[in-house]
Amino acid sequence: YEPSLFGGYRRIEGYEEYDPDYGTVTVDGSVTGDGKVLGIAIFKNDVTGGTTVIAARKDAGAATYSFYYHTADIGWRKFTLDHSATRPMTANSLTVNRLRHVQFNFGTGNKIVFVDGVNEAIIFDGTAGGALALNAPAVCDVFENHLFLSGHEATGAAIAHSAPKDPYTFTASAGAGQIAAGFDVVQIKPFRDNLFVFGSKDIKKITVNASNAFVIENVTTNIGCVARDSVLEIGGDLMFLSPDGFRPVAGTSRVGDIELETLSKPIQSTLVDIIKNEDMSELTGVVIRSKSQVRYFLTSTSGSDLVAAPESIGIIGGLTDSSGSIGWEFGELLGIRASCTTSDYVGTSELILHGDHDGKVFKQESGK
């Protein structure tokens, strides 16, 4: 059940396959892929003038994965772009677990960047893809017209940014640079006039000083983020999963307010149990903007009694209006085996997608 912004509860709507042909890829003759969907994105494509849904999955019988795009009435087709269409699954003892992305426009059209923690980042503009000469970032975002990359396993404290309005250039002479976080970076996420940098036990923020240079400042040294993909922006706040529950970064960043009570106090014991017993690298989250709601999904490996469907647990949270005061309500979410998630508006309709562990893409808020 989901809480309503206007009070009360209702059963959540179902989900259905976005396209039942995913993975078959009959157009280019490829065989069905292996394992879960590694990443899913909704790209506003300037070239086609429409929206392109992009998915990635491991290639069958190979140590590589490939990108696919969806075409209405045809299904999923493999990208045929040079080296960016197929990439290694492993390198330097690292294995791709999930792709992350960010979409942006610096004035030369929409572009989308994918990172996987094993390979160089990839930029796609609708017609061609290209790799960025940086080592294996796992997280990415855009701040002050720069592309930021971080989260590499071997150099976890490094945060690299591109030249201004040029996501392809990472040379210092062009205005690019690197910032040392002082701890292994879990996630980076812009919020208002700052780029917040999350560690497992620390939070810092990157700002622009009077000289128009990036500087990094401490926020707190006793609160951290335990799940990379728990960091989401909703309802005017940036929220993340800390060891004792979900917290808002707006409250955490106020001077003297770092002990702000968690948003999820009523289910704190449930969250603590999940954090203790589950692999937080498997957690994925999505925002449903039209409902002021977040949904977190997790593949269970502990055999906990929270599992109602094979390998399926989760948390649902929503903003509610109780007696004229807006607050959060949370509960357990069961039955959706999501390996990756994304959401965005397509026109005036919100599209919420998740990939599952059998290689299919599903549309939420649809079906039974």
C-alpha positions as a LaTeX table, in Angstrom:
\begin{tabular}{lrrr}
\hline
Residue & $x$ (\AA) & $y$ (\AA) & $z$ (\AA) \\
\hline
Tyr1 & 0.00 & 0.00 & 0.00 \\
Glu2 & 1.10 & 3.57 & $-0.64$ \\
Pro3 & 0.42 & 6.70 & 1.41 \\
Ser4 & $-1.30$ & 9.56 & $-0.37$ \\
Leu5 & $-0.14$ & 13.16 & $-0.19$ \\
Phe6 & $-3.73$ & 14.02 & 0.70 \\
Gly7 & $-4.12$ & 11.36 & 3.41 \\
Gly8 & $-5.17$ & 7.73 & 3.45 \\
Tyr9 & $-3.76$ & 4.66 & 1.73 \\
Arg10 & $-4.37$ & 2.67 & $-1.43$ \\
Arg11 & $-2.95$ & $-0.44$ & $-3.01$ \\
Ile12 & $-0.07$ & 0.45 & $-5.33$ \\
Glu13 & $-0.68$ & 0.03 & $-9.03$ \\
Gly14 & 0.94 & $-2.89$ & $-10.77$ \\
Tyr15 & 3.59 & $-3.16$ & $-13.46$ \\
Glu16 & 3.82 & $-4.75$ & $-16.90$ \\
Glu17 & 6.54 & $-5.48$ & $-19.42$ \\
Tyr18 & 7.66 & $-2.41$ & $-21.30$ \\
Asp19 & 8.34 & $-4.69$ & $-24.23$ \\
Pro20 & 8.14 & $-8.51$ & $-24.11$ \\
Asp21 & 10.83 & $-8.84$ & $-26.80$ \\
Tyr22 & 13.66 & $-7.47$ & $-24.62$ \\
Gly23 & 16.78 & $-9.58$ & $-24.94$ \\
Thr24 & 15.63 & $-11.46$ & $-28.04$ \\
Val25 & 16.86 & $-8.69$ & $-30.36$ \\
Thr26 & 15.76 & $-10.31$ & $-33.58$ \\
Val27 & 16.59 & $-7.26$ & $-35.70$ \\
Asp28 & 20.38 & $-7.60$ & $-35.63$ \\
Gly29 & 20.46 & $-11.36$ & $-35.05$ \\
Ser30 & 21.93 & $-11.22$ & $-31.54$ \\
Val31 & 21.09 & $-13.95$ & $-29.08$ \\
Thr32 & 19.37 & $-13.42$ & $-25.75$ \\
Gly33 & 21.57 & $-11.86$ & $-23.08$ \\
Asp34 & 22.44 & $-13.23$ & $-19.65$ \\
Gly35 & 21.41 & $-12.16$ & $-16.19$ \\
Lys36 & 19.87 & $-8.95$ & $-14.97$ \\
Val37 & 19.34 & $-5.62$ & $-16.66$ \\
Leu38 & 22.41 & $-3.60$ & $-15.69$ \\
Gly39 & 21.01 & $-0.16$ & $-16.36$ \\
Ile40 & 17.97 & 1.65 & $-17.72$ \\
Ala41 & 17.65 & 5.28 & $-18.88$ \\
Ile42 & 15.07 & 7.59 & $-20.46$ \\
Phe43 & 16.89 & 9.83 & $-22.94$ \\
Lys44 & 15.35 & 12.90 & $-24.57$ \\
Asn45 & 16.84 & 12.43 & $-28.02$ \\
Asp46 & 17.39 & 15.62 & $-30.05$ \\
Val47 & 18.28 & 13.60 & $-33.14$ \\
Thr48 & 15.01 & 11.72 & $-33.38$ \\
Gly49 & 12.94 & 14.44 & $-31.73$ \\
Gly50 & 11.50 & 11.93 & $-29.30$ \\
Thr51 & 12.34 & 9.88 & $-26.23$ \\
Thr52 & 14.67 & 6.87 & $-26.37$ \\
Val53 & 14.64 & 4.23 & $-23.66$ \\
Ile54 & 18.11 & 2.71 & $-23.31$ \\
Ala55 & 18.93 & $-0.54$ & $-21.49$ \\
Ala56 & 22.12 & $-2.53$ & $-20.92$ \\
Arg57 & 22.59 & $-6.26$ & $-20.34$ \\
Lys58 & 25.39 & $-8.82$ & $-20.32$ \\
Asp59 & 25.93 & $-10.58$ & $-23.64$ \\
Ala60 & 25.13 & $-14.29$ & $-23.73$ \\
Gly61 & 28.23 & $-16.47$ & $-23.37$ \\
Ala62 & 30.60 & $-13.51$ & $-23.31$ \\
Ala63 & 32.40 & $-11.33$ & $-20.77$ \\
Thr64 & 30.86 & $-8.18$ & $-22.26$ \\
Tyr65 & 27.65 & $-6.20$ & $-22.05$ \\
Ser66 & 25.80 & $-4.21$ & $-24.70$ \\
Phe67 & 23.45 & $-1.25$ & $-24.98$ \\
Tyr68 & 19.99 & $-1.58$ & $-26.49$ \\
Tyr69 & 17.38 & 0.97 & $-27.49$ \\
His70 & 13.65 & 0.51 & $-27.77$ \\
Thr71 & 11.64 & 1.24 & $-30.90$ \\
Ala72 & 7.85 & 1.18 & $-30.81$ \\
Asp73 & 6.29 & $-1.80$ & $-32.64$ \\
Ile74 & 9.75 & $-3.30$ & $-33.20$ \\
Gly75 & 11.18 & $-3.93$ & $-29.76$ \\
Trp76 & 14.72 & $-3.79$ & $-28.39$ \\
Arg77 & 17.61 & $-3.36$ & $-30.80$ \\
Lys78 & 21.32 & $-3.36$ & $-30.11$ \\
Phe79 & 23.23 & $-0.14$ & $-30.69$ \\
Thr80 & 25.72 & $-0.45$ & $-33.55$ \\
Leu81 & 27.95 & 2.46 & $-32.48$ \\
Asp82 & 31.70 & 1.78 & $-32.64$ \\
His83 & 33.27 & 0.76 & $-29.31$ \\
Ser84 & 30.50 & 2.16 & $-27.13$ \\
Ala85 & 27.89 & $-0.45$ & $-28.05$ \\
Thr86 & 29.69 & $-3.38$ & $-26.36$ \\
Arg87 & 31.94 & $-3.12$ & $-23.29$ \\
Pro88 & 33.91 & $-5.47$ & $-21.01$ \\
Met89 & 32.13 & $-6.81$ & $-17.93$ \\
Thr90 & 35.35 & $-7.15$ & $-15.94$ \\
Ala91 & 38.71 & $-5.40$ & $-15.58$ \\
Asn92 & 41.34 & $-5.19$ & $-12.82$ \\
Ser93 & 39.41 & $-7.64$ & $-10.63$ \\
Leu94 & 36.27 & $-5.47$ & $-10.86$ \\
Thr95 & 32.92 & $-6.57$ & $-12.33$ \\
Val96 & 30.09 & $-4.40$ & $-13.62$ \\
Asn97 & 27.13 & $-4.56$ & $-11.24$ \\
Arg98 & 25.07 & $-1.55$ & $-12.31$ \\
Leu99 & 25.23 & 1.34 & $-14.76$ \\
Arg100 & 24.44 & 4.88 & $-13.65$ \\
His101 & 23.77 & 7.87 & $-15.86$ \\
Val102 & 23.09 & 11.59 & $-16.02$ \\
Gln103 & 21.47 & 13.58 & $-18.82$ \\
Phe104 & 22.39 & 17.21 & $-19.54$ \\
Asn105 & 22.52 & 19.96 & $-22.14$ \\
Phe106 & 25.37 & 22.48 & $-22.13$ \\
Gly107 & 23.91 & 24.35 & $-25.11$ \\
Thr108 & 24.87 & 21.89 & $-27.85$ \\
Gly109 & 21.97 & 19.46 & $-27.52$ \\
Asn110 & 20.98 & 16.74 & $-25.07$ \\
Lys111 & 23.62 & 14.21 & $-24.06$ \\
Ile112 & 23.68 & 11.30 & $-21.64$ \\
Val113 & 26.68 & 9.85 & $-19.81$ \\
Phe114 & 26.90 & 6.26 & $-18.53$ \\
Val115 & 29.37 & 4.97 & $-15.93$ \\
Asp116 & 29.82 & 1.37 & $-14.74$ \\
Gly117 & 32.76 & 1.33 & $-12.29$ \\
Val118 & 34.88 & $-0.82$ & $-14.62$ \\
Asn119 & 35.22 & 1.05 & $-17.93$ \\
Glu120 & 35.71 & 4.65 & $-18.97$ \\
Ala121 & 32.57 & 6.79 & $-18.98$ \\
Ile122 & 30.57 & 6.95 & $-22.21$ \\
Ile123 & 28.82 & 9.98 & $-23.70$ \\
Phe124 & 25.95 & 9.46 & $-26.14$ \\
Asp125 & 24.29 & 12.30 & $-28.08$ \\
Gly126 & 21.71 & 10.41 & $-30.12$ \\
Thr127 & 23.86 & 9.48 & $-33.11$ \\
Ala128 & 27.28 & 8.52 & $-31.77$ \\
Gly129 & 28.98 & 7.45 & $-28.59$ \\
Gly130 & 32.46 & 8.11 & $-27.29$ \\
Ala131 & 34.55 & 7.07 & $-24.29$ \\
Leu132 & 36.08 & 9.55 & $-21.86$ \\
Ala133 & 39.71 & 9.03 & $-20.92$ \\
Leu134 & 39.15 & 8.59 & $-17.19$ \\
Asn135 & 39.55 & 5.44 & $-15.15$ \\
Ala136 & 36.40 & 3.51 & $-14.27$ \\
Pro137 & 34.10 & 6.04 & $-12.55$ \\
Ala138 & 31.06 & 4.58 & $-10.81$ \\
Val139 & 29.05 & 7.78 & $-10.21$ \\
Cys140 & 28.41 & 10.87 & $-12.30$ \\
Asp141 & 26.48 & 14.12 & $-12.21$ \\
Val142 & 26.44 & 17.67 & $-13.53$ \\
Phe143 & 27.14 & 20.80 & $-11.50$ \\
Glu144 & 27.68 & 24.40 & $-12.65$ \\
Asn145 & 27.93 & 23.33 & $-16.31$ \\
His146 & 30.67 & 20.77 & $-15.61$ \\
Leu147 & 30.48 & 17.00 & $-15.79$ \\
Phe148 & 31.67 & 15.40 & $-12.53$ \\
Leu149 & 32.90 & 11.79 & $-12.30$ \\
Ser150 & 33.95 & 9.83 & $-9.22$ \\
Gly151 & 33.68 & 6.55 & $-7.35$ \\
His152 & 36.53 & 4.63 & $-8.99$ \\
Glu153 & 37.39 & 1.62 & $-6.82$ \\
Ala154 & 41.16 & 2.18 & $-6.85$ \\
Thr155 & 41.14 & 5.98 & $-6.46$ \\
Gly156 & 37.95 & 6.34 & $-4.46$ \\
Ala157 & 38.66 & 9.81 & $-3.04$ \\
Ala158 & 39.18 & 11.50 & $-6.43$ \\
Ile159 & 36.46 & 13.66 & $-7.98$ \\
Ala160 & 37.19 & 14.75 & $-11.56$ \\
His161 & 35.36 & 17.51 & $-13.40$ \\
Ser162 & 35.37 & 18.43 & $-17.07$ \\
Ala163 & 36.14 & 21.75 & $-18.68$ \\
Pro164 & 33.26 & 24.28 & $-18.57$ \\
Lys165 & 30.41 & 23.26 & $-20.90$ \\
Asp166 & 32.68 & 20.61 & $-22.45$ \\
Pro167 & 32.02 & 17.10 & $-21.13$ \\
Tyr168 & 34.61 & 15.58 & $-23.47$ \\
Thr169 & 37.62 & 17.53 & $-22.13$ \\
Phe170 & 39.38 & 16.69 & $-18.85$ \\
Thr171 & 42.67 & 18.57 & $-19.26$ \\
Ala172 & 43.69 & 21.20 & $-16.70$ \\
Ser173 & 44.68 & 23.70 & $-19.37$ \\
Ala174 & 41.08 & 23.75 & $-20.62$ \\
Gly175 & 39.62 & 24.33 & $-17.16$ \\
Ala176 & 39.11 & 20.77 & $-15.97$ \\
Gly177 & 40.47 & 19.49 & $-12.67$ \\
Gln178 & 40.32 & 17.08 & $-9.77$ \\
Ile179 & 39.25 & 17.48 & $-6.16$ \\
Ala180 & 40.26 & 15.19 & $-3.30$ \\
Ala181 & 37.33 & 14.32 & $-1.06$ \\
Gly182 & 39.48 & 12.95 & 1.76 \\
Phe183 & 37.46 & 9.72 & 1.87 \\
Asp184 & 36.16 & 7.13 & $-0.56$ \\
Val185 & 33.26 & 8.68 & $-2.46$ \\
Val186 & 29.98 & 6.78 & $-2.25$ \\
Gln187 & 27.86 & 9.24 & $-4.26$ \\
Ile188 & 27.80 & 12.80 & $-5.59$ \\
Lys189 & 24.59 & 14.75 & $-6.05$ \\
Pro190 & 23.85 & 18.46 & $-6.72$ \\
Phe191 & 21.38 & 20.23 & $-4.45$ \\
Arg192 & 20.65 & 23.95 & $-4.74$ \\
Asp193 & 24.03 & 25.73 & $-4.95$ \\
Asn194 & 26.17 & 22.80 & $-3.81$ \\
Leu195 & 27.44 & 19.47 & $-5.02$ \\
Phe196 & 27.18 & 17.12 & $-2.05$ \\
Val197 & 29.82 & 14.43 & $-1.70$ \\
Phe198 & 28.78 & 11.41 & 0.34 \\
Gly199 & 31.15 & 9.00 & 2.05 \\
Ser200 & 30.33 & 6.07 & 4.29 \\
Lys201 & 30.99 & 8.16 & 7.42 \\
Asp202 & 31.35 & 11.73 & 6.13 \\
Ile203 & 29.59 & 14.30 & 3.97 \\
Lys204 & 31.21 & 17.27 & 2.25 \\
Lys205 & 30.00 & 19.78 & $-0.31$ \\
Ile206 & 31.61 & 21.43 & $-3.31$ \\
Thr207 & 30.80 & 25.09 & $-3.90$ \\
Val208 & 32.03 & 27.89 & $-6.15$ \\
Asn209 & 34.07 & 30.60 & $-4.38$ \\
Ala210 & 34.48 & 34.29 & $-5.20$ \\
Ser211 & 37.28 & 33.45 & $-7.65$ \\
Asn212 & 34.94 & 31.14 & $-9.57$ \\
Ala213 & 36.89 & 28.08 & $-8.44$ \\
Phe214 & 35.55 & 24.87 & $-6.95$ \\
Val215 & 36.23 & 24.42 & $-3.24$ \\
Ile216 & 35.24 & 21.60 & $-0.91$ \\
Glu217 & 33.87 & 22.13 & 2.60 \\
Asn218 & 33.00 & 19.85 & 5.50 \\
Val219 & 29.35 & 19.20 & 6.31 \\
Thr220 & 29.60 & 16.43 & 8.91 \\
Thr221 & 32.08 & 13.78 & 10.00 \\
Asn222 & 29.65 & 11.52 & 11.89 \\
Ile223 & 26.94 & 10.79 & 9.33 \\
Gly224 & 27.44 & 8.90 & 6.10 \\
Cys225 & 25.60 & 7.11 & 3.31 \\
Val226 & 25.41 & 3.31 & 3.35 \\
Ala227 & 23.84 & 2.80 & $-0.10$ \\
Arg228 & 25.11 & 4.54 & $-3.22$ \\
Asp229 & 21.76 & 4.54 & $-5.02$ \\
Ser230 & 19.71 & 5.65 & $-2.03$ \\
Val231 & 20.49 & 9.34 & $-2.68$ \\
Leu232 & 17.39 & 10.89 & $-4.27$ \\
Glu233 & 15.93 & 14.38 & $-4.55$ \\
Ile234 & 12.25 & 14.69 & $-3.68$ \\
Gly235 & 9.95 & 17.26 & $-2.11$ \\
Gly236 & 12.60 & 19.96 & $-2.01$ \\
Asp237 & 15.06 & 17.79 & $-0.09$ \\
Leu238 & 17.92 & 15.47 & $-0.93$ \\
Met239 & 17.50 & 12.26 & 1.06 \\
Phe240 & 19.88 & 9.39 & 1.65 \\
Leu241 & 20.11 & 6.18 & 3.66 \\
Ser242 & 22.33 & 6.52 & 6.73 \\
Pro243 & 23.12 & 3.72 & 9.21 \\
Asp244 & 20.05 & 4.67 & 11.28 \\
Gly245 & 17.55 & 5.42 & 8.52 \\
Phe246 & 16.70 & 7.98 & 5.86 \\
Arg247 & 17.93 & 11.51 & 6.46 \\
Pro248 & 17.46 & 14.81 & 4.58 \\
Val249 & 20.66 & 16.49 & 3.47 \\
Ala250 & 18.99 & 19.89 & 3.91 \\
Gly251 & 18.79 & 19.27 & 7.64 \\
Thr252 & 22.19 & 17.60 & 7.86 \\
Ser253 & 23.90 & 20.58 & 6.24 \\
Arg254 & 22.63 & 23.14 & 8.76 \\
Val255 & 25.19 & 24.26 & 11.32 \\
Gly256 & 24.55 & 22.58 & 14.66 \\
Asp257 & 21.77 & 20.43 & 13.21 \\
Ile258 & 23.64 & 17.27 & 12.29 \\
Glu259 & 21.72 & 15.18 & 14.83 \\
Leu260 & 18.42 & 15.84 & 13.09 \\
Glu261 & 15.95 & 13.02 & 13.70 \\
Thr262 & 15.70 & 10.59 & 10.81 \\
Leu263 & 12.76 & 10.78 & 8.43 \\
Ser264 & 12.03 & 7.07 & 8.85 \\
Lys265 & 11.90 & 6.68 & 12.65 \\
Pro266 & 8.79 & 4.40 & 12.61 \\
Ile267 & 10.59 & 1.75 & 10.52 \\
Gln268 & 14.10 & 2.31 & 11.88 \\
Ser269 & 14.40 & $-1.23$ & 13.25 \\
Thr270 & 13.41 & $-2.65$ & 9.87 \\
Leu271 & 15.98 & $-0.50$ & 8.07 \\
Val272 & 18.73 & $-1.34$ & 10.55 \\
Asp273 & 17.99 & $-5.04$ & 10.01 \\
Ile274 & 18.11 & $-4.64$ & 6.23 \\
Ile275 & 21.38 & $-2.69$ & 6.37 \\
Lys276 & 22.91 & $-5.30$ & 8.66 \\
Asn277 & 21.88 & $-8.36$ & 6.66 \\
Glu278 & 21.71 & $-7.26$ & 3.02 \\
Asp279 & 24.17 & $-6.13$ & 0.36 \\
Met280 & 23.59 & $-2.38$ & 0.02 \\
Ser281 & 25.26 & $-2.31$ & $-3.39$ \\
Glu282 & 22.14 & $-4.06$ & $-4.67$ \\
Leu283 & 19.76 & $-1.34$ & $-3.47$ \\
Thr284 & 18.21 & 0.83 & $-6.17$ \\
Gly285 & 15.77 & 3.71 & $-5.75$ \\
Val286 & 13.36 & 5.69 & $-7.91$ \\
Val287 & 11.30 & 8.86 & $-7.46$ \\
Ile288 & 7.66 & 9.06 & $-8.50$ \\
Arg289 & 7.29 & 12.81 & $-8.74$ \\
Ser290 & 3.57 & 12.93 & $-9.42$ \\
Lys291 & 2.96 & 11.17 & $-6.08$ \\
Ser292 & 5.78 & 12.76 & $-4.03$ \\
Gln293 & 6.95 & 9.20 & $-3.44$ \\
Val294 & 10.17 & 7.18 & $-3.33$ \\
Arg295 & 10.53 & 3.44 & $-3.82$ \\
Tyr296 & 13.62 & 1.45 & $-2.90$ \\
Phe297 & 14.18 & $-2.12$ & $-4.10$ \\
Leu298 & 16.68 & $-4.67$ & $-2.91$ \\
Thr299 & 17.68 & $-8.14$ & $-4.01$ \\
Ser300 & 17.79 & $-10.15$ & $-0.81$ \\
Thr301 & 20.61 & $-12.58$ & $-0.15$ \\
Ser302 & 19.95 & $-13.31$ & 3.51 \\
Gly303 & 16.76 & $-15.34$ & 3.30 \\
Ser304 & 15.12 & $-12.93$ & 5.73 \\
Asp305 & 11.46 & $-13.29$ & 6.63 \\
Leu306 & 10.88 & $-9.95$ & 4.89 \\
Val307 & 11.04 & $-11.78$ & 1.56 \\
Ala308 & 7.55 & $-12.25$ & 0.16 \\
Ala309 & 8.67 & $-13.03$ & $-3.37$ \\
Pro310 & 11.97 & $-14.65$ & $-4.34$ \\
Glu311 & 14.80 & $-12.19$ & $-3.70$ \\
Ser312 & 12.39 & $-9.26$ & $-3.34$ \\
Ile313 & 12.20 & $-6.69$ & $-0.57$ \\
Gly314 & 11.88 & $-2.93$ & $-0.52$ \\
Ile315 & 10.80 & 0.29 & 1.18 \\
Ile316 & 8.13 & 2.73 & 0.01 \\
Gly317 & 7.94 & 6.28 & 1.34 \\
Gly318 & 5.70 & 9.22 & 0.58 \\
Leu319 & 4.96 & 12.73 & 1.69 \\
Thr320 & 1.56 & 13.08 & 3.38 \\
Asp321 & $-0.52$ & 15.96 & 4.68 \\
Ser322 & $-1.55$ & 15.17 & 8.24 \\
Ser323 & $-3.53$ & 17.87 & 10.03 \\
Gly324 & $-2.05$ & 20.54 & 7.81 \\
Ser325 & 1.54 & 19.41 & 8.34 \\
Ile326 & 3.55 & 17.72 & 5.60 \\
Gly327 & 5.50 & 14.68 & 6.78 \\
Trp328 & 6.89 & 11.32 & 5.68 \\
Glu329 & 5.31 & 7.90 & 5.97 \\
Phe330 & 7.20 & 4.68 & 5.17 \\
Gly331 & 6.40 & 1.01 & 4.83 \\
Glu332 & 7.69 & $-2.27$ & 3.44 \\
Leu333 & 7.42 & $-2.93$ & $-0.28$ \\
Leu334 & 7.36 & $-6.53$ & $-1.49$ \\
Gly335 & 7.16 & $-8.37$ & $-4.79$ \\
Ile336 & 9.17 & $-6.24$ & $-7.27$ \\
Arg337 & 12.54 & $-7.76$ & $-8.24$ \\
Ala338 & 14.24 & $-4.64$ & $-9.57$ \\
Ser339 & 17.92 & $-4.61$ & $-10.54$ \\
Cys340 & 17.87 & $-0.98$ & $-11.74$ \\
Thr341 & 15.34 & 1.86 & $-11.93$ \\
Thr342 & 14.68 & 5.21 & $-13.56$ \\
Ser343 & 11.87 & 7.73 & $-14.00$ \\
Asp344 & 11.20 & 10.91 & $-15.95$ \\
Tyr345 & 8.41 & 12.81 & $-17.63$ \\
Val346 & 7.67 & 12.08 & $-21.29$ \\
Gly347 & 5.53 & 15.01 & $-22.29$ \\
Thr348 & 3.04 & 15.40 & $-19.45$ \\
Ser349 & 3.10 & 11.72 & $-18.45$ \\
Glu350 & 5.53 & 10.26 & $-15.94$ \\
Leu351 & 7.32 & 7.09 & $-17.00$ \\
Ile352 & 8.65 & 4.83 & $-14.21$ \\
Leu353 & 10.77 & 1.88 & $-15.35$ \\
His354 & 12.69 & $-0.93$ & $-13.71$ \\
Gly355 & 14.86 & $-3.70$ & $-15.09$ \\
Asp356 & 14.67 & $-7.09$ & $-13.41$ \\
His357 & 17.02 & $-10.00$ & $-12.77$ \\
Asp358 & 15.70 & $-11.99$ & $-15.73$ \\
Gly359 & 16.61 & $-9.39$ & $-18.33$ \\
Lys360 & 13.21 & $-7.71$ & $-18.79$ \\
Val361 & 12.18 & $-4.07$ & $-18.52$ \\
Phe362 & 8.91 & $-3.22$ & $-16.78$ \\
Lys363 & 6.73 & $-0.12$ & $-16.61$ \\
Gln364 & 5.38 & 0.67 & $-13.15$ \\
Glu365 & 2.03 & 2.32 & $-12.39$ \\
Ser366 & 0.51 & 0.06 & $-15.05$ \\
Gly367 & $-1.04$ & $-3.38$ & $-15.18$ \\
Lys368 & $-2.23$ & $-5.39$ & $-12.18$ \\
\hline
\end{tabular}
